[in-house]
Amino acid sequence: MVAATFTKQLEAIVGPGHVGEQVLLGRLTTFGVGGPADWLVEPRSVEALQGILRLAAGSGTPVVVLGGGSNVLVADAGVRGVVVRPRLTAISQPGADRVRAEAGVTMNGLVRWLIGRGLAGLEAWAGTPGTVGGAVHGNAHYGGHNLSEHVVEVGVLSTLGALAAVPVTDMGFGYDTSRLFDTHEVVAWVDVRVTPGDPAAMRTVARASLAHRKRTQPLHLPSAGCVFQNPDPSRDRVPDGLPWSAGALVDRAGMKGATVGGAMISAVHANFIVADETATAADIRALIERAREAVRGQWGVELRDEIVYLGEW
Ligand SMILES: Cc1cc2nc3c(=O)[nH]c(=O)nc-3n(C[C@H](O)[C@H](O)[C@H](O)COP(=O)(O)OP(=O)(O)OC[C@H]3O[C@@H](n4cnc5c(N)ncnc54)[C@H](O)[C@@H]3O)c2cc1C
């Protein structure tokens, strides 16, 4: 399809002046690196999101979804096709024990909303960067718990834009994964289970999580959180006496402080790569491969990616 025609068709859905072309994606990610999207659209309703998916499917245009950009590495060459950044930000309470958050709600925004209404369940998740959509996609985890433990149901859109309510048991949730990796469905909303709680007690829990993050993570520098998944006892073999922690393995392999260009393995947390203003996506990716190689070379453990690579590599 001719690019100008596609732009006009997108504008018919999200409004004139609301379709970006060749938009640099770095500023929309916590790493701060990455090249341009052919198109960037930020739908503000589920219907608009459905319209974009239908249009893209009908014209064979690839779709990439971006949430808060806190778990991705966007290629220097950027992303071909349309990048969709859902700006669906409604939160509602469809039942006494259930709260619905749309995909573009930030995890921190949801935690604040719940605490303000005395609804307990997610307060320990304070400080998790990104959106609810991204957290469902990768089944975000904190303190040994997965987000899926709190999920009742997810509203997902098929690649053709059809909406379905999927119970948690059918979401294919596992450590750092969900069925969305295979189906490429898009999260429209998620229902989480809540119970009545005391806001003061919840605030204490939230503050403890924030303090823990501040102590253990290099929050003052651009990163995308943990780069690697921890080894999985059902699939991996870690030699006796070594920790089942990707960060600890990278650390023991002597990689803390290692650099490639503007990317460095954090001295604070070896599963974080931090980027300075000169870093490129290629620097970061090369450093990831060096760390993986170091751990493989020493102990034969193959670390899998937690971060997601987007775009043309
Ligand atoms: C300082 C720091 C600390 C972190 N701490 C944690 C932590 O404690 N626990 C943890 O699990 N993670 C952590 N992360 C990683 C990150 O915050 C989470 O993975 C987060 O859930 C990603 O959400 P996002 O909206 O930023 O997703 P993005 O990074 O934008 O996207 C991640 C993936 O989700 C997909 N996606 C995004 N939105 C949707 C949607 N609506 N529908 C379908 N797919 C979608 C994207 O296509 C991409 O594949 C941390 C990151 C940083 C920078």
PDB file of N, CA, C and O in Angstrom, residues 227-293:
ATOM      1  N   VAL A 227      17.825  -7.931  32.277  1.00  0.00           N
ATOM      2  CA  VAL A 227      18.060  -8.298  30.884  1.00  0.00           C
ATOM      3  C   VAL A 227      17.753  -9.782  30.665  1.00  0.00           C
ATOM      4  O   VAL A 227      17.166 -10.164  29.654  1.00  0.00           O
ATOM      5  N   PHE A 228      18.168 -10.619  31.630  1.00  0.00           N
ATOM      6  CA  PHE A 228      18.017 -12.069  31.479  1.00  0.00           C
ATOM      7  C   PHE A 228      16.981 -12.615  32.458  1.00  0.00           C
ATOM      8  O   PHE A 228      16.826 -12.099  33.564  1.00  0.00           O
ATOM      9  N   GLN A 229      16.343 -13.702  32.052  1.00  0.00           N
ATOM     10  CA  GLN A 229      15.510 -14.466  32.986  1.00  0.00           C
ATOM     11  C   GLN A 229      16.427 -15.254  33.917  1.00  0.00           C
ATOM     12  O   GLN A 229      17.534 -15.628  33.526  1.00  0.00           O
ATOM     13  N   ASN A 230      15.939 -15.524  35.110  1.00  0.00           N
ATOM     14  CA  ASN A 230      16.687 -16.434  35.975  1.00  0.00           C
ATOM     15  C   ASN A 230      16.603 -17.843  35.394  1.00  0.00           C
ATOM     16  O   ASN A 230      15.612 -18.179  34.726  1.00  0.00           O
ATOM     17  N   PRO A 231      17.642 -18.687  35.627  1.00  0.00           N
ATOM     18  CA  PRO A 231      17.568 -20.068  35.158  1.00  0.00           C
ATOM     19  C   PRO A 231      16.327 -20.749  35.728  1.00  0.00           C
ATOM     20  O   PRO A 231      15.876 -20.423  36.824  1.00  0.00           O
ATOM     21  N   ASP A 232      15.800 -21.684  34.942  1.00  0.00           N
ATOM     22  CA  ASP A 232      14.544 -22.341  35.285  1.00  0.00           C
ATOM     23  C   ASP A 232      14.846 -23.793  35.683  1.00  0.00           C
ATOM     24  O   ASP A 232      15.345 -24.571  34.865  1.00  0.00           O
ATOM     25  N   PRO A 233      14.548 -24.174  36.940  1.00  0.00           N
ATOM     26  CA  PRO A 233      14.883 -25.522  37.406  1.00  0.00           C
ATOM     27  C   PRO A 233      14.322 -26.630  36.522  1.00  0.00           C
ATOM     28  O   PRO A 233      14.867 -27.726  36.474  1.00  0.00           O
ATOM     29  N   SER A 234      13.201 -26.352  35.802  1.00  0.00           N
ATOM     30  CA  SER A 234      12.624 -27.416  34.975  1.00  0.00           C
ATOM     31  C   SER A 234      13.345 -27.557  33.628  1.00  0.00           C
ATOM     32  O   SER A 234      13.139 -28.535  32.911  1.00  0.00           O
ATOM     33  N   ARG A 235      14.181 -26.574  33.279  1.00  0.00           N
ATOM     34  CA  ARG A 235      14.834 -26.645  31.954  1.00  0.00           C
ATOM     35  C   ARG A 235      16.350 -26.567  32.012  1.00  0.00           C
ATOM     36  O   ARG A 235      17.042 -26.999  31.106  1.00  0.00           O
ATOM     37  N   ASP A 236      16.864 -25.917  33.075  1.00  0.00           N
ATOM     38  CA  ASP A 236      18.293 -25.611  33.097  1.00  0.00           C
ATOM     39  C   ASP A 236      19.032 -26.439  34.143  1.00  0.00           C
ATOM     40  O   ASP A 236      18.415 -26.995  35.055  1.00  0.00           O
ATOM     41  N   ARG A 237      20.348 -26.497  34.003  1.00  0.00           N
ATOM     42  CA  ARG A 237      21.186 -27.119  35.033  1.00  0.00           C
ATOM     43  C   ARG A 237      22.207 -26.079  35.472  1.00  0.00           C
ATOM     44  O   ARG A 237      23.005 -25.604  34.663  1.00  0.00           O
ATOM     45  N   VAL A 238      22.138 -25.691  36.751  1.00  0.00           N
ATOM     46  CA  VAL A 238      23.135 -24.774  37.292  1.00  0.00           C
ATOM     47  C   VAL A 238      24.016 -25.608  38.231  1.00  0.00           C
ATOM     48  O   VAL A 238      23.481 -26.324  39.085  1.00  0.00           O
ATOM     49  N   PRO A 239      25.341 -25.553  38.057  1.00  0.00           N
ATOM     50  CA  PRO A 239      26.206 -26.383  38.907  1.00  0.00           C
ATOM     51  C   PRO A 239      25.969 -26.134  40.397  1.00  0.00           C
ATOM     52  O   PRO A 239      25.639 -25.015  40.791  1.00  0.00           O
ATOM     53  N   ASP A 240      26.114 -27.193  41.200  1.00  0.00           N
ATOM     54  CA  ASP A 240      25.902 -27.095  42.652  1.00  0.00           C
ATOM     55  C   ASP A 240      26.726 -25.951  43.231  1.00  0.00           C
ATOM     56  O   ASP A 240      27.861 -25.726  42.821  1.00  0.00           O
ATOM     57  N   GLY A 241      26.116 -25.251  44.185  1.00  0.00           N
ATOM     58  CA  GLY A 241      26.847 -24.183  44.874  1.00  0.00           C
ATOM     59  C   GLY A 241      26.709 -22.838  44.192  1.00  0.00           C
ATOM     60  O   GLY A 241      27.060 -21.811  44.767  1.00  0.00           O
ATOM     61  N   LEU A 242      26.173 -22.828  42.951  1.00  0.00           N
ATOM     62  CA  LEU A 242      25.976 -21.535  42.270  1.00  0.00           C
ATOM     63  C   LEU A 242      24.520 -21.094  42.439  1.00  0.00           C
ATOM     64  O   LEU A 242      23.617 -21.936  42.490  1.00  0.00           O
ATOM     65  N   PRO A 243      24.285 -19.785  42.511  1.00  0.00           N
ATOM     66  CA  PRO A 243      22.921 -19.314  42.681  1.00  0.00           C
ATOM     67  C   PRO A 243      22.096 -19.451  41.395  1.00  0.00           C
ATOM     68  O   PRO A 243      22.647 -19.361  40.299  1.00  0.00           O
ATOM     69  N   TRP A 244      20.773 -19.645  41.573  1.00  0.00           N
ATOM     70  CA  TRP A 244      19.854 -19.716  40.426  1.00  0.00           C
ATOM     71  C   TRP A 244      19.389 -18.305  40.084  1.00  0.00           C
ATOM     72  O   TRP A 244      18.190 -18.030  40.006  1.00  0.00           O
ATOM     73  N   SER A 245      20.327 -17.432  39.912  1.00  0.00           N
ATOM     74  CA  SER A 245      20.010 -16.027  39.661  1.00  0.00           C
ATOM     75  C   SER A 245      20.884 -15.541  38.511  1.00  0.00           C
ATOM     76  O   SER A 245      22.114 -15.663  38.564  1.00  0.00           O
ATOM     77  N   ALA A 246      20.226 -15.026  37.467  1.00  0.00           N
ATOM     78  CA  ALA A 246      20.983 -14.573  36.292  1.00  0.00           C
ATOM     79  C   ALA A 246      21.975 -13.472  36.691  1.00  0.00           C
ATOM     80  O   ALA A 246      23.139 -13.483  36.266  1.00  0.00           O
ATOM     81  N   GLY A 247      21.516 -12.537  37.542  1.00  0.00           N
ATOM     82  CA  GLY A 247      22.390 -11.430  37.943  1.00  0.00           C
ATOM     83  C   GLY A 247      23.625 -11.936  38.681  1.00  0.00           C
ATOM     84  O   GLY A 247      24.746 -11.492  38.423  1.00  0.00           O
ATOM     85  N   ALA A 248      23.411 -12.896  39.583  1.00  0.00           N
ATOM     86  CA  ALA A 248      24.544 -13.421  40.350  1.00  0.00           C
ATOM     87  C   ALA A 248      25.511 -14.157  39.432  1.00  0.00           C
ATOM     88  O   ALA A 248      26.739 -14.075  39.609  1.00  0.00           O
ATOM     89  N   LEU A 249      24.992 -14.866  38.430  1.00  0.00           N
ATOM     90  CA  LEU A 249      25.874 -15.588  37.506  1.00  0.00           C
ATOM     91  C   LEU A 249      26.687 -14.607  36.654  1.00  0.00           C
ATOM     92  O   LEU A 249      27.894 -14.792  36.447  1.00  0.00           O
ATOM     93  N   VAL A 250      26.036 -13.552  36.183  1.00  0.00           N
ATOM     94  CA  VAL A 250      26.754 -12.541  35.386  1.00  0.00           C
ATOM     95  C   VAL A 250      27.832 -11.889  36.258  1.00  0.00           C
ATOM     96  O   VAL A 250      28.970 -11.675  35.827  1.00  0.00           O
ATOM     97  N   ASP A 251      27.471 -11.618  37.515  1.00  0.00           N
ATOM     98  CA  ASP A 251      28.416 -11.025  38.462  1.00  0.00           C
ATOM     99  C   ASP A 251      29.616 -11.960  38.677  1.00  0.00           C
ATOM    100  O   ASP A 251      30.783 -11.571  38.515  1.00  0.00           O
ATOM    101  N   ARG A 252      29.331 -13.240  38.981  1.00  0.00           N
ATOM    102  CA  ARG A 252      30.429 -14.187  39.256  1.00  0.00           C
ATOM    103  C   ARG A 252      31.282 -14.462  38.023  1.00  0.00           C
ATOM    104  O   ARG A 252      32.422 -14.892  38.133  1.00  0.00           O
ATOM    105  N   ALA A 253      30.706 -14.201  36.851  1.00  0.00           N
ATOM    106  CA  ALA A 253      31.498 -14.356  35.621  1.00  0.00           C
ATOM    107  C   ALA A 253      32.417 -13.149  35.417  1.00  0.00           C
ATOM    108  O   ALA A 253      33.109 -13.048  34.403  1.00  0.00           O
ATOM    109  N   GLY A 254      32.385 -12.233  36.365  1.00  0.00           N
ATOM    110  CA  GLY A 254      33.304 -11.089  36.331  1.00  0.00           C
ATOM    111  C   GLY A 254      32.867  -9.978  35.398  1.00  0.00           C
ATOM    112  O   GLY A 254      33.679  -9.152  34.975  1.00  0.00           O
ATOM    113  N   MET A 255      31.557  -9.927  35.088  1.00  0.00           N
ATOM    114  CA  MET A 255      31.098  -8.976  34.071  1.00  0.00           C
ATOM    115  C   MET A 255      30.609  -7.641  34.630  1.00  0.00           C
ATOM    116  O   MET A 255      30.301  -6.738  33.863  1.00  0.00           O
ATOM    117  N   LYS A 256      30.502  -7.515  35.955  1.00  0.00           N
ATOM    118  CA  LYS A 256      30.040  -6.224  36.504  1.00  0.00           C
ATOM    119  C   LYS A 256      30.963  -5.117  36.025  1.00  0.00           C
ATOM    120  O   LYS A 256      32.190  -5.250  36.128  1.00  0.00           O
ATOM    121  N   GLY A 257      30.411  -4.040  35.531  1.00  0.00           N
ATOM    122  CA  GLY A 257      31.238  -2.914  35.079  1.00  0.00           C
ATOM    123  C   GLY A 257      31.741  -3.060  33.647  1.00  0.00           C
ATOM    124  O   GLY A 257      32.324  -2.118  33.110  1.00  0.00           O
ATOM    125  N   ALA A 258      31.534  -4.230  32.999  1.00  0.00           N
ATOM    126  CA  ALA A 258      31.986  -4.399  31.601  1.00  0.00           C
ATOM    127  C   ALA A 258      31.217  -3.431  30.702  1.00  0.00           C
ATOM    128  O   ALA A 258      30.039  -3.139  30.951  1.00  0.00           O
ATOM    129  N   THR A 259      31.890  -2.938  29.662  1.00  0.00           N
ATOM    130  CA  THR A 259      31.237  -1.967  28.775  1.00  0.00           C
ATOM    131  C   THR A 259      31.387  -2.367  27.303  1.00  0.00           C
ATOM    132  O   THR A 259      32.340  -3.036  26.922  1.00  0.00           O
ATOM    133  N   VAL A 260      30.421  -1.926  26.513  1.00  0.00           N
ATOM    134  CA  VAL A 260      30.550  -1.882  25.052  1.00  0.00           C
ATOM    135  C   VAL A 260      29.998  -0.517  24.663  1.00  0.00           C
ATOM    136  O   VAL A 260      28.826  -0.219  24.922  1.00  0.00           O
ATOM    137  N   GLY A 261      30.835   0.316  24.067  1.00  0.00           N
ATOM    138  CA  GLY A 261      30.387   1.668  23.723  1.00  0.00           C
ATOM    139  C   GLY A 261      29.793   2.362  24.945  1.00  0.00           C
ATOM    140  O   GLY A 261      30.421   2.420  26.007  1.00  0.00           O
ATOM    141  N   GLY A 262      28.574   2.843  24.809  1.00  0.00           N
ATOM    142  CA  GLY A 262      27.933   3.571  25.908  1.00  0.00           C
ATOM    143  C   GLY A 262      27.102   2.692  26.821  1.00  0.00           C
ATOM    144  O   GLY A 262      26.309   3.206  27.619  1.00  0.00           O
ATOM    145  N   ALA A 263      27.250   1.373  26.700  1.00  0.00           N
ATOM    146  CA  ALA A 263      26.466   0.453  27.546  1.00  0.00           C
ATOM    147  C   ALA A 263      27.373  -0.193  28.577  1.00  0.00           C
ATOM    148  O   ALA A 263      28.518  -0.532  28.275  1.00  0.00           O
ATOM    149  N   MET A 264      26.847  -0.355  29.790  1.00  0.00           N
ATOM    150  CA  MET A 264      27.662  -0.938  30.867  1.00  0.00           C
ATOM    151  C   MET A 264      26.814  -1.882  31.717  1.00  0.00           C
ATOM    152  O   MET A 264      25.643  -1.588  31.993  1.00  0.00           O
ATOM    153  N   ILE A 265      27.411  -2.990  32.129  1.00  0.00           N
ATOM    154  CA  ILE A 265      26.733  -3.860  33.102  1.00  0.00           C
ATOM    155  C   ILE A 265      26.812  -3.162  34.455  1.00  0.00           C
ATOM    156  O   ILE A 265      27.896  -2.815  34.922  1.00  0.00           O
ATOM    157  N   SER A 266      25.635  -2.922  35.025  1.00  0.00           N
ATOM    158  CA  SER A 266      25.568  -2.093  36.227  1.00  0.00           C
ATOM    159  C   SER A 266      26.408  -2.665  37.367  1.00  0.00           C
ATOM    160  O   SER A 266      26.411  -3.875  37.605  1.00  0.00           O
ATOM    161  N   ALA A 267      27.091  -1.776  38.060  1.00  0.00           N
ATOM    162  CA  ALA A 267      27.861  -2.183  39.238  1.00  0.00           C
ATOM    163  C   ALA A 267      26.926  -2.448  40.415  1.00  0.00           C
ATOM    164  O   ALA A 267      27.311  -3.096  41.387  1.00  0.00           O
ATOM    165  N   VAL A 268      25.688  -1.950  40.325  1.00  0.00           N
ATOM    166  CA  VAL A 268      24.731  -2.116  41.423  1.00  0.00           C
ATOM    167  C   VAL A 268      24.010  -3.458  41.303  1.00  0.00           C
ATOM    168  O   VAL A 268      23.776  -4.150  42.295  1.00  0.00           O
ATOM    169  N   HIS A 269      23.657  -3.842  40.077  1.00  0.00           N
ATOM    170  CA  HIS A 269      22.835  -5.036  39.846  1.00  0.00           C
ATOM    171  C   HIS A 269      23.273  -5.605  38.500  1.00  0.00           C
ATOM    172  O   HIS A 269      23.032  -5.001  37.455  1.00  0.00           O
ATOM    173  N   ALA A 270      23.921  -6.777  38.522  1.00  0.00           N
ATOM    174  CA  ALA A 270      24.568  -7.281  37.305  1.00  0.00           C
ATOM    175  C   ALA A 270      23.581  -7.764  36.247  1.00  0.00           C
ATOM    176  O   ALA A 270      23.989  -8.059  35.125  1.00  0.00           O
ATOM    177  N   ASN A 271      22.283  -7.843  36.575  1.00  0.00           N
ATOM    178  CA  ASN A 271      21.310  -8.200  35.533  1.00  0.00           C
ATOM    179  C   ASN A 271      20.739  -6.949  34.867  1.00  0.00           C
ATOM    180  O   ASN A 271      19.852  -7.035  34.030  1.00  0.00           O
ATOM    181  N   PHE A 272      21.238  -5.774  35.257  1.00  0.00           N
ATOM    182  CA  PHE A 272      20.821  -4.523  34.614  1.00  0.00           C
ATOM    183  C   PHE A 272      21.956  -4.035  33.717  1.00  0.00           C
ATOM    184  O   PHE A 272      23.119  -4.015  34.147  1.00  0.00           O
ATOM    185  N   ILE A 273      21.604  -3.628  32.502  1.00  0.00           N
ATOM    186  CA  ILE A 273      22.559  -2.887  31.678  1.00  0.00           C
ATOM    187  C   ILE A 273      22.111  -1.434  31.696  1.00  0.00           C
ATOM    188  O   ILE A 273      20.915  -1.150  31.525  1.00  0.00           O
ATOM    189  N   VAL A 274      23.040  -0.540  31.944  1.00  0.00           N
ATOM    190  CA  VAL A 274      22.702   0.885  31.963  1.00  0.00           C
ATOM    191  C   VAL A 274      23.334   1.549  30.739  1.00  0.00           C
ATOM    192  O   VAL A 274      24.375   1.111  30.247  1.00  0.00           O
ATOM    193  N   ALA A 275      22.658   2.573  30.263  1.00  0.00           N
ATOM    194  CA  ALA A 275      23.073   3.211  29.015  1.00  0.00           C
ATOM    195  C   ALA A 275      23.392   4.680  29.271  1.00  0.00           C
ATOM    196  O   ALA A 275      22.639   5.356  29.979  1.00  0.00           O
ATOM    197  N   ASP A 276      24.517   5.163  28.702  1.00  0.00           N
ATOM    198  CA  ASP A 276      24.734   6.617  28.772  1.00  0.00           C
ATOM    199  C   ASP A 276      24.201   7.252  27.489  1.00  0.00           C
ATOM    200  O   ASP A 276      23.645   6.563  26.625  1.00  0.00           O
ATOM    201  N   GLU A 277      24.375   8.569  27.364  1.00  0.00           N
ATOM    202  CA  GLU A 277      23.719   9.245  26.237  1.00  0.00           C
ATOM    203  C   GLU A 277      24.335   8.904  24.880  1.00  0.00           C
ATOM    204  O   GLU A 277      23.744   9.180  23.836  1.00  0.00           O
ATOM    205  N   THR A 278      25.511   8.240  24.888  1.00  0.00           N
ATOM    206  CA  THR A 278      26.122   7.850  23.611  1.00  0.00           C
ATOM    207  C   THR A 278      25.739   6.431  23.194  1.00  0.00           C
ATOM    208  O   THR A 278      26.104   5.985  22.106  1.00  0.00           O
ATOM    209  N   ALA A 279      25.044   5.715  24.067  1.00  0.00           N
ATOM    210  CA  ALA A 279      24.791   4.284  23.807  1.00  0.00           C
ATOM    211  C   ALA A 279      23.891   4.097  22.602  1.00  0.00           C
ATOM    212  O   ALA A 279      22.953   4.875  22.363  1.00  0.00           O
ATOM    213  N   THR A 280      24.172   3.041  21.842  1.00  0.00           N
ATOM    214  CA  THR A 280      23.283   2.625  20.759  1.00  0.00           C
ATOM    215  C   THR A 280      22.663   1.285  21.154  1.00  0.00           C
ATOM    216  O   THR A 280      23.160   0.598  22.052  1.00  0.00           O
ATOM    217  N   ALA A 281      21.606   0.938  20.430  1.00  0.00           N
ATOM    218  CA  ALA A 281      20.986  -0.363  20.686  1.00  0.00           C
ATOM    219  C   ALA A 281      21.991  -1.473  20.375  1.00  0.00           C
ATOM    220  O   ALA A 281      22.025  -2.498  21.065  1.00  0.00           O
ATOM    221  N   ALA A 282      22.820  -1.250  19.358  1.00  0.00           N
ATOM    222  CA  ALA A 282      23.827  -2.267  18.997  1.00  0.00           C
ATOM    223  C   ALA A 282      24.827  -2.462  20.135  1.00  0.00           C
ATOM    224  O   ALA A 282      25.242  -3.593  20.421  1.00  0.00           O
ATOM    225  N   ASP A 283      25.224  -1.375  20.804  1.00  0.00           N
ATOM    226  CA  ASP A 283      26.123  -1.496  21.971  1.00  0.00           C
ATOM    227  C   ASP A 283      25.485  -2.397  23.024  1.00  0.00           C
ATOM    228  O   ASP A 283      26.121  -3.295  23.580  1.00  0.00           O
ATOM    229  N   ILE A 284      24.229  -2.088  23.334  1.00  0.00           N
ATOM    230  CA  ILE A 284      23.541  -2.814  24.418  1.00  0.00           C
ATOM    231  C   ILE A 284      23.419  -4.284  24.056  1.00  0.00           C
ATOM    232  O   ILE A 284      23.712  -5.172  24.861  1.00  0.00           O
ATOM    233  N   ARG A 285      23.031  -4.537  22.808  1.00  0.00           N
ATOM    234  CA  ARG A 285      22.851  -5.942  22.387  1.00  0.00           C
ATOM    235  C   ARG A 285      24.191  -6.689  22.409  1.00  0.00           C
ATOM    236  O   ARG A 285      24.255  -7.845  22.836  1.00  0.00           O
ATOM    237  N   ALA A 286      25.254  -6.013  21.983  1.00  0.00           N
ATOM    238  CA  ALA A 286      26.573  -6.674  21.981  1.00  0.00           C
ATOM    239  C   ALA A 286      27.000  -7.015  23.410  1.00  0.00           C
ATOM    240  O   ALA A 286      27.571  -8.083  23.672  1.00  0.00           O
ATOM    241  N   LEU A 287      26.692  -6.114  24.341  1.00  0.00           N
ATOM    242  CA  LEU A 287      27.061  -6.369  25.739  1.00  0.00           C
ATOM    243  C   LEU A 287      26.235  -7.522  26.320  1.00  0.00           C
ATOM    244  O   LEU A 287      26.745  -8.349  27.086  1.00  0.00           O
ATOM    245  N   ILE A 288      24.968  -7.575  25.937  1.00  0.00           N
ATOM    246  CA  ILE A 288      24.116  -8.698  26.376  1.00  0.00           C
ATOM    247  C   ILE A 288      24.743 -10.015  25.904  1.00  0.00           C
ATOM    248  O   ILE A 288      24.875 -10.976  26.672  1.00  0.00           O
ATOM    249  N   GLU A 289      25.172 -10.044  24.641  1.00  0.00           N
ATOM    250  CA  GLU A 289      25.748 -11.293  24.114  1.00  0.00           C
ATOM    251  C   GLU A 289      27.068 -11.624  24.802  1.00  0.00           C
ATOM    252  O   GLU A 289      27.381 -12.782  25.039  1.00  0.00           O
ATOM    253  N   ARG A 290      27.853 -10.610  25.160  1.00  0.00           N
ATOM    254  CA  ARG A 290      29.108 -10.870  25.887  1.00  0.00           C
ATOM    255  C   ARG A 290      28.829 -11.487  27.253  1.00  0.00           C
ATOM    256  O   ARG A 290      29.520 -12.407  27.685  1.00  0.00           O
ATOM    257  N   ALA A 291      27.826 -10.942  27.935  1.00  0.00           N
ATOM    258  CA  ALA A 291      27.492 -11.477  29.267  1.00  0.00           C
ATOM    259  C   ALA A 291      26.976 -12.903  29.140  1.00  0.00           C
ATOM    260  O   ALA A 291      27.348 -13.792  29.920  1.00  0.00           O
ATOM    261  N   ARG A 292      26.134 -13.139  28.127  1.00  0.00           N
ATOM    262  CA  ARG A 292      25.580 -14.494  27.938  1.00  0.00           C
ATOM    263  C   ARG A 292      26.725 -15.488  27.667  1.00  0.00           C
ATOM    264  O   ARG A 292      26.766 -16.579  28.211  1.00  0.00           O
ATOM    265  N   GLU A 293      27.648 -15.042  26.812  1.00  0.00           N
ATOM    266  CA  GLU A 293      28.788 -15.888  26.429  1.00  0.00           C
ATOM    267  C   GLU A 293      29.670 -16.189  27.653  1.00  0.00           C
ATOM    268  O   GLU A 293      30.154 -17.308  27.842  1.00  0.00           O
TER     269      GLU A 293
END
